[in-house]
Amino acid sequence: MHDDRSLVEARLRRVLDERVRPAVYPESVPLQVAVWHAPGEPVPVAEGLAAPPEPIEVGARWGVPWGTSWFRVTGTVPEEWAGRTVEAVLDLGFDENMPGFQCEGLVYRPDGTPVKGLNPRNQWVRIGAPVAGGEEVRLHVEAASNPVVLGGRGFRPTPLGERETAGHEPQYTLARMDLAVLDETVWHLVLDLEVLGELMAELPGESPRRYDILRAVDAALDALDLQDVGGTADAARARLTGVLSAPAVPSAHRISAVGHAHIDSAWLWPLRETVRKVARTTANMTALLDDEPDFVFAMSQAQQWAWVKEHRPEVWARVKKAVADGRFVPAGGMWVESDTNMPGSEAMARQFTHGKRFFLDEFGVENDEAWLPDTFGFAAGLPQIIRAAGTRYLLTQKISWSRTNRFPHHTFLWEGIDGSRVLTHFPPVDTYNCTMHGAQLAHAVRNFQDKGVARHSLVPTGFGDGGGGTTREMVAKAARLRDLEGSPTVVWETPSAFFAKAAAEYRNPPVWVGELYLELHRATLTSQAKTKQGNRRSEHLLREAELWAATAAVRTGFPYPYEELDRIWKTVLLHQFHDILPGSSIAWVHREARATYARIAGELEGIIDAAQGALAGTGTVPLTFNAAPHTRDGVPAGAAATPTTEGRTTLADRPGGGHVLHNGHLRVEIDGRGLVVSAYDVEADREAVAPGAAANLLQLHTDFPNMWDAWDVDEFYRNTVTDLTDAESVTAGEDGVSVRVVRSFGASRVTQVLSLPPGERQLVVDTEVDWHETEKFLKLAFPLDVHAERYASETQFGHVHRPTHTNTSWEAARFEACNHRFVRVAEPGWGVAVVNDSTYGHDVTRTVREDGGTTTTVRASLLRAPRFPDPETDQGVHRFRHALVPGASIGDAVREGWRVNLPQRRREGAGPVAPLVSVDRDAVVVTAVKLADDGSGDVVVRCHEAHGGRARATLTAGFAVAGAVLTDLLERPLEGGGVERDGERITVRLRPFQLVTLRLARA
């Protein structure tokens, strides 16, 4: 037989495009359209419905950037359409290739009831099936003219990310506003032909099944009269029945499809627009659930559910009903799909606490999976947090974006730093916006790396980011793929049902230990420095507010601010979303974030001041409040007392220029360039700075990645570097015991103050940068005389070790990584830590000198200047604090990291304030002291082992204790959660990095 495959396949494409798809709506009549443009920000629905519109014609331009237009469409169903299915087809000017990234609409009835969303691939509104004929149609569309920020030109600077700079020119052309007859037979024929054509293209050329489909498609096209598609569609479909009913082979891959619409809580749009994107999507999905009995939809991010509840109560009622039916599924159990690298220990725990509690309170639902398809890599401390929240599984897709190494598993056990394990699944379809296209499903089958031992994978299905979610076409395709020869089988299932099957079939999955590092988007650890500083400062202010408010509540009856703290925590958690905290959103988002952080800082300072005032009482005794988890200057952790700092610092001239700082513990030489050429540990008789090198070295790199400007730094950035060694001035500081250094470079200026606090073994470097560079990367380098093959970097509830060498491609790809408060490099018996108050990105490299020694260089990443999506990223004044700690053990690194982030507070009062709880071992770090969220008055204490070894410690309560139990993160007692208690003394035994939550009932 002659091979006519290409001929038939080309025929299928043309007939579908030019004859069959256009025949889905064979008859139409225009609707009358009028529009009212809201003058500013979005208005309430009642106001939009009542506003007086003006006529507008199809073909007219509309929609200034970030504007809202209310369209009113009216018409009458023709009498001759009686008995047929009629829809309104409303095209606002969509580009079908960009769902989620342009204009969108939400359709309302005249009484304000929301109907469904309008999106590029979802432009229809059902009028009747069938209609009687003569019905009056009146619909209102709240249309958002969101600009296309990421357009065809790629990652180019654009003013569209800020309302004030976006301009006022209309962006969209009203394309179609019709009433139309839907020919459901033709619609089904389209889906038949698409499914078979897409499947055929993925089958081997020599496959008999491919030829079976080819002949059937050819026959169907022969049966189709191209001048009467509607009249012959049934005949064409009949010729496809055989190939569509052939069952899948027993060994076929099993796909659990989950309806989904991944919605970034902010990204190329502000938070207020996400509120509306979620409303449109949930309106769509509840409508689709009504129409499709097999369909299941899952939505993550409790914050987005809360937005629907607050802003769209009519949609919320439909959502609650669908949840009760088990078909609209709360997923993930987190407040938002947050970044997981940068949030601190407590913040990461609270993501689960607030997320899971919302779903429990609203629906009585506790889901088993963490759902983070788009997060930019996963910290090694996360498995323990997931398990401590009562969750067992994790789903993500993002690691498939790695550019260097292919991850070796799709279903596996992920082990964290404490030994906790979580069953993890990476959907091999490699997208969280699947459309049920045959190429996507075939890729999932080919790509799945656990063949032979596992057969199931999950496929999130639907358009995200306001694209409208799952479409009726996707559901129709899935129905045809339920049991189809040559294809994986497809069934709609909840995430929990999928994970139950995956766990059952894969009894001994492989194990991956340590962080899940994304070999991409490394610059998100640095971009938008003020957003990151706002997050770090908020986390520590919340710690202080809870600690002092709880202490004051127990000691003085101070009213514990439950509602305020709950609201502020949720605000901070929202801003940890994986495009806000990473700095990859438009200017509007980060401008609002800065204002939000300033506002909540003021609120938290007020809570702290009031609580400390209640504790201190009236008097003139000088008190220092120490919120850090370690004793400082004689003041116990979580207490207030008069400090007992001893020692003094001297400042002298250095021969050859510069200055020498000395406090008896460290002797630091700063040369005439303002660089640290010596940091001598007196007790250890050991120099920290590598021979011939200089620390406190600012280095400037060209930074122009190949794409993803705010997200990426490509390794070639290191090829070009400028050492900023020229100083305008190097002088004694105003206090007489510090050194002030001023430098200028490009259009920017840096002022640094180097100081040596009395009695402490650390050099503090305060850096102020007035930054006005473009596409540059600023680093602060500390070349150290340390021979280290690995280094420690703080993460949630512990630290992770990373190699300093690049033996493998995996190690070479980790050229920029995340730390929280410290990085430490060490030889046996001696190490050096670099601690910080607000930076996350860093790199550690090693070289061997001519003298045979090893220089290990730690560099903190300070600032970048990408131009997309915010062309003014990081312009302006920034302040950072770092400290170099020679001779630091891991315990020293932990302690100094906390101290630099929790400065002491001073005031006068009646006398010392004892800690509410204390621990007798520094290795056991208390991360939270608070009152229980249920308002019972119980005291909740969370602590963890921080040094990486086993620890036995005694926790002593500063109040009468009636009972103590171990709990999960939601403060629920654990089975077998009893503890050793002797009055107010509780014994805890911890494995390395283990976290525990204790609930103490007050007598």
PDB file of N, CA, C and O in Angstrom, residues 404-405 517 519 522 715 718 803 805-816:
ATOM      1  N   THR A 404      20.517  22.183  33.790  1.00  0.00           N
ATOM      2  CA  THR A 404      21.775  21.426  33.692  1.00  0.00           C
ATOM      3  C   THR A 404      21.561  19.928  33.842  1.00  0.00           C
ATOM      4  O   THR A 404      21.997  19.148  33.005  1.00  0.00           O
ATOM      5  N   ASN A 405      20.891  19.521  34.902  1.00  0.00           N
ATOM      6  CA  ASN A 405      20.735  18.101  35.215  1.00  0.00           C
ATOM      7  C   ASN A 405      19.267  17.698  35.207  1.00  0.00           C
ATOM      8  O   ASN A 405      18.408  18.465  35.655  1.00  0.00           O
ATOM      9  N   TYR A 517      17.054  21.522  44.581  1.00  0.00           N
ATOM     10  CA  TYR A 517      17.587  22.788  44.070  1.00  0.00           C
ATOM     11  C   TYR A 517      17.165  22.970  42.622  1.00  0.00           C
ATOM     12  O   TYR A 517      17.373  22.093  41.786  1.00  0.00           O
ATOM     13  N   GLU A 519      17.803  24.465  39.189  1.00  0.00           N
ATOM     14  CA  GLU A 519      18.952  24.976  38.436  1.00  0.00           C
ATOM     15  C   GLU A 519      18.488  26.055  37.447  1.00  0.00           C
ATOM     16  O   GLU A 519      18.689  25.963  36.240  1.00  0.00           O
ATOM     17  N   ARG A 522      17.960  31.525  39.973  1.00  0.00           N
ATOM     18  CA  ARG A 522      18.786  31.710  41.165  1.00  0.00           C
ATOM     19  C   ARG A 522      18.799  33.154  41.650  1.00  0.00           C
ATOM     20  O   ARG A 522      19.054  33.420  42.826  1.00  0.00           O
ATOM     21  N   GLU A 715      25.622  31.711  34.738  1.00  0.00           N
ATOM     22  CA  GLU A 715      26.953  31.514  35.295  1.00  0.00           C
ATOM     23  C   GLU A 715      28.011  32.396  34.647  1.00  0.00           C
ATOM     24  O   GLU A 715      29.009  32.752  35.273  1.00  0.00           O
ATOM     25  N   ARG A 718      30.092  35.658  36.064  1.00  0.00           N
ATOM     26  CA  ARG A 718      31.381  35.677  36.762  1.00  0.00           C
ATOM     27  C   ARG A 718      32.551  36.026  35.844  1.00  0.00           C
ATOM     28  O   ARG A 718      33.642  36.335  36.333  1.00  0.00           O
ATOM     29  N   PRO A 803      28.689  21.488  49.040  1.00  0.00           N
ATOM     30  CA  PRO A 803      30.121  21.411  48.703  1.00  0.00           C
ATOM     31  C   PRO A 803      30.644  22.760  48.230  1.00  0.00           C
ATOM     32  O   PRO A 803      29.911  23.569  47.661  1.00  0.00           O
ATOM     33  N   HIS A 805      33.300  22.609  46.207  1.00  0.00           N
ATOM     34  CA  HIS A 805      33.941  22.242  44.944  1.00  0.00           C
ATOM     35  C   HIS A 805      32.885  21.997  43.872  1.00  0.00           C
ATOM     36  O   HIS A 805      31.682  22.060  44.136  1.00  0.00           O
ATOM     37  N   THR A 806      33.336  21.699  42.672  1.00  0.00           N
ATOM     38  CA  THR A 806      32.430  21.455  41.533  1.00  0.00           C
ATOM     39  C   THR A 806      32.799  20.146  40.852  1.00  0.00           C
ATOM     40  O   THR A 806      32.981  20.089  39.636  1.00  0.00           O
ATOM     41  N   ASN A 807      32.894  19.092  41.629  1.00  0.00           N
ATOM     42  CA  ASN A 807      33.268  17.788  41.079  1.00  0.00           C
ATOM     43  C   ASN A 807      32.273  17.289  40.040  1.00  0.00           C
ATOM     44  O   ASN A 807      32.651  16.631  39.077  1.00  0.00           O
ATOM     45  N   THR A 808      31.007  17.557  40.257  1.00  0.00           N
ATOM     46  CA  THR A 808      29.966  17.041  39.377  1.00  0.00           C
ATOM     47  C   THR A 808      29.166  18.191  38.786  1.00  0.00           C
ATOM     48  O   THR A 808      29.221  19.336  39.256  1.00  0.00           O
ATOM     49  N   SER A 809      28.373  17.867  37.783  1.00  0.00           N
ATOM     50  CA  SER A 809      27.530  18.899  37.180  1.00  0.00           C
ATOM     51  C   SER A 809      26.476  19.396  38.163  1.00  0.00           C
ATOM     52  O   SER A 809      26.030  20.549  38.085  1.00  0.00           O
ATOM     53  N   TRP A 810      26.050  18.562  39.096  1.00  0.00           N
ATOM     54  CA  TRP A 810      25.081  18.984  40.106  1.00  0.00           C
ATOM     55  C   TRP A 810      25.696  20.054  41.003  1.00  0.00           C
ATOM     56  O   TRP A 810      25.030  21.038  41.351  1.00  0.00           O
ATOM     57  N   GLU A 811      26.945  19.863  41.387  1.00  0.00           N
ATOM     58  CA  GLU A 811      27.609  20.848  42.252  1.00  0.00           C
ATOM     59  C   GLU A 811      27.923  22.128  41.491  1.00  0.00           C
ATOM     60  O   GLU A 811      27.780  23.237  42.018  1.00  0.00           O
ATOM     61  N   ALA A 812      28.332  21.983  40.228  1.00  0.00           N
ATOM     62  CA  ALA A 812      28.660  23.162  39.429  1.00  0.00           C
ATOM     63  C   ALA A 812      27.428  24.026  39.197  1.00  0.00           C
ATOM     64  O   ALA A 812      27.524  25.260  39.119  1.00  0.00           O
ATOM     65  N   ALA A 813      26.273  23.385  39.082  1.00  0.00           N
ATOM     66  CA  ALA A 813      25.044  24.142  38.812  1.00  0.00           C
ATOM     67  C   ALA A 813      24.570  24.935  40.015  1.00  0.00           C
ATOM     68  O   ALA A 813      23.782  25.872  39.869  1.00  0.00           O
ATOM     69  N   ARG A 814      25.064  24.588  41.208  1.00  0.00           N
ATOM     70  CA  ARG A 814      24.611  25.262  42.434  1.00  0.00           C
ATOM     71  C   ARG A 814      25.529  26.456  42.735  1.00  0.00           C
ATOM     72  O   ARG A 814      26.077  26.586  43.822  1.00  0.00           O
ATOM     73  N   PHE A 815      25.666  27.345  41.734  1.00  0.00           N
ATOM     74  CA  PHE A 815      26.627  28.437  41.885  1.00  0.00           C
ATOM     75  C   PHE A 815      26.052  29.653  42.596  1.00  0.00           C
ATOM     76  O   PHE A 815      26.785  30.607  42.871  1.00  0.00           O
ATOM     77  N   GLU A 816      24.786  29.644  42.897  1.00  0.00           N
ATOM     78  CA  GLU A 816      24.155  30.678  43.729  1.00  0.00           C
ATOM     79  C   GLU A 816      23.111  29.969  44.570  1.00  0.00           C
ATOM     80  O   GLU A 816      22.309  29.201  44.051  1.00  0.00           O
TER      81      GLU A 816
END
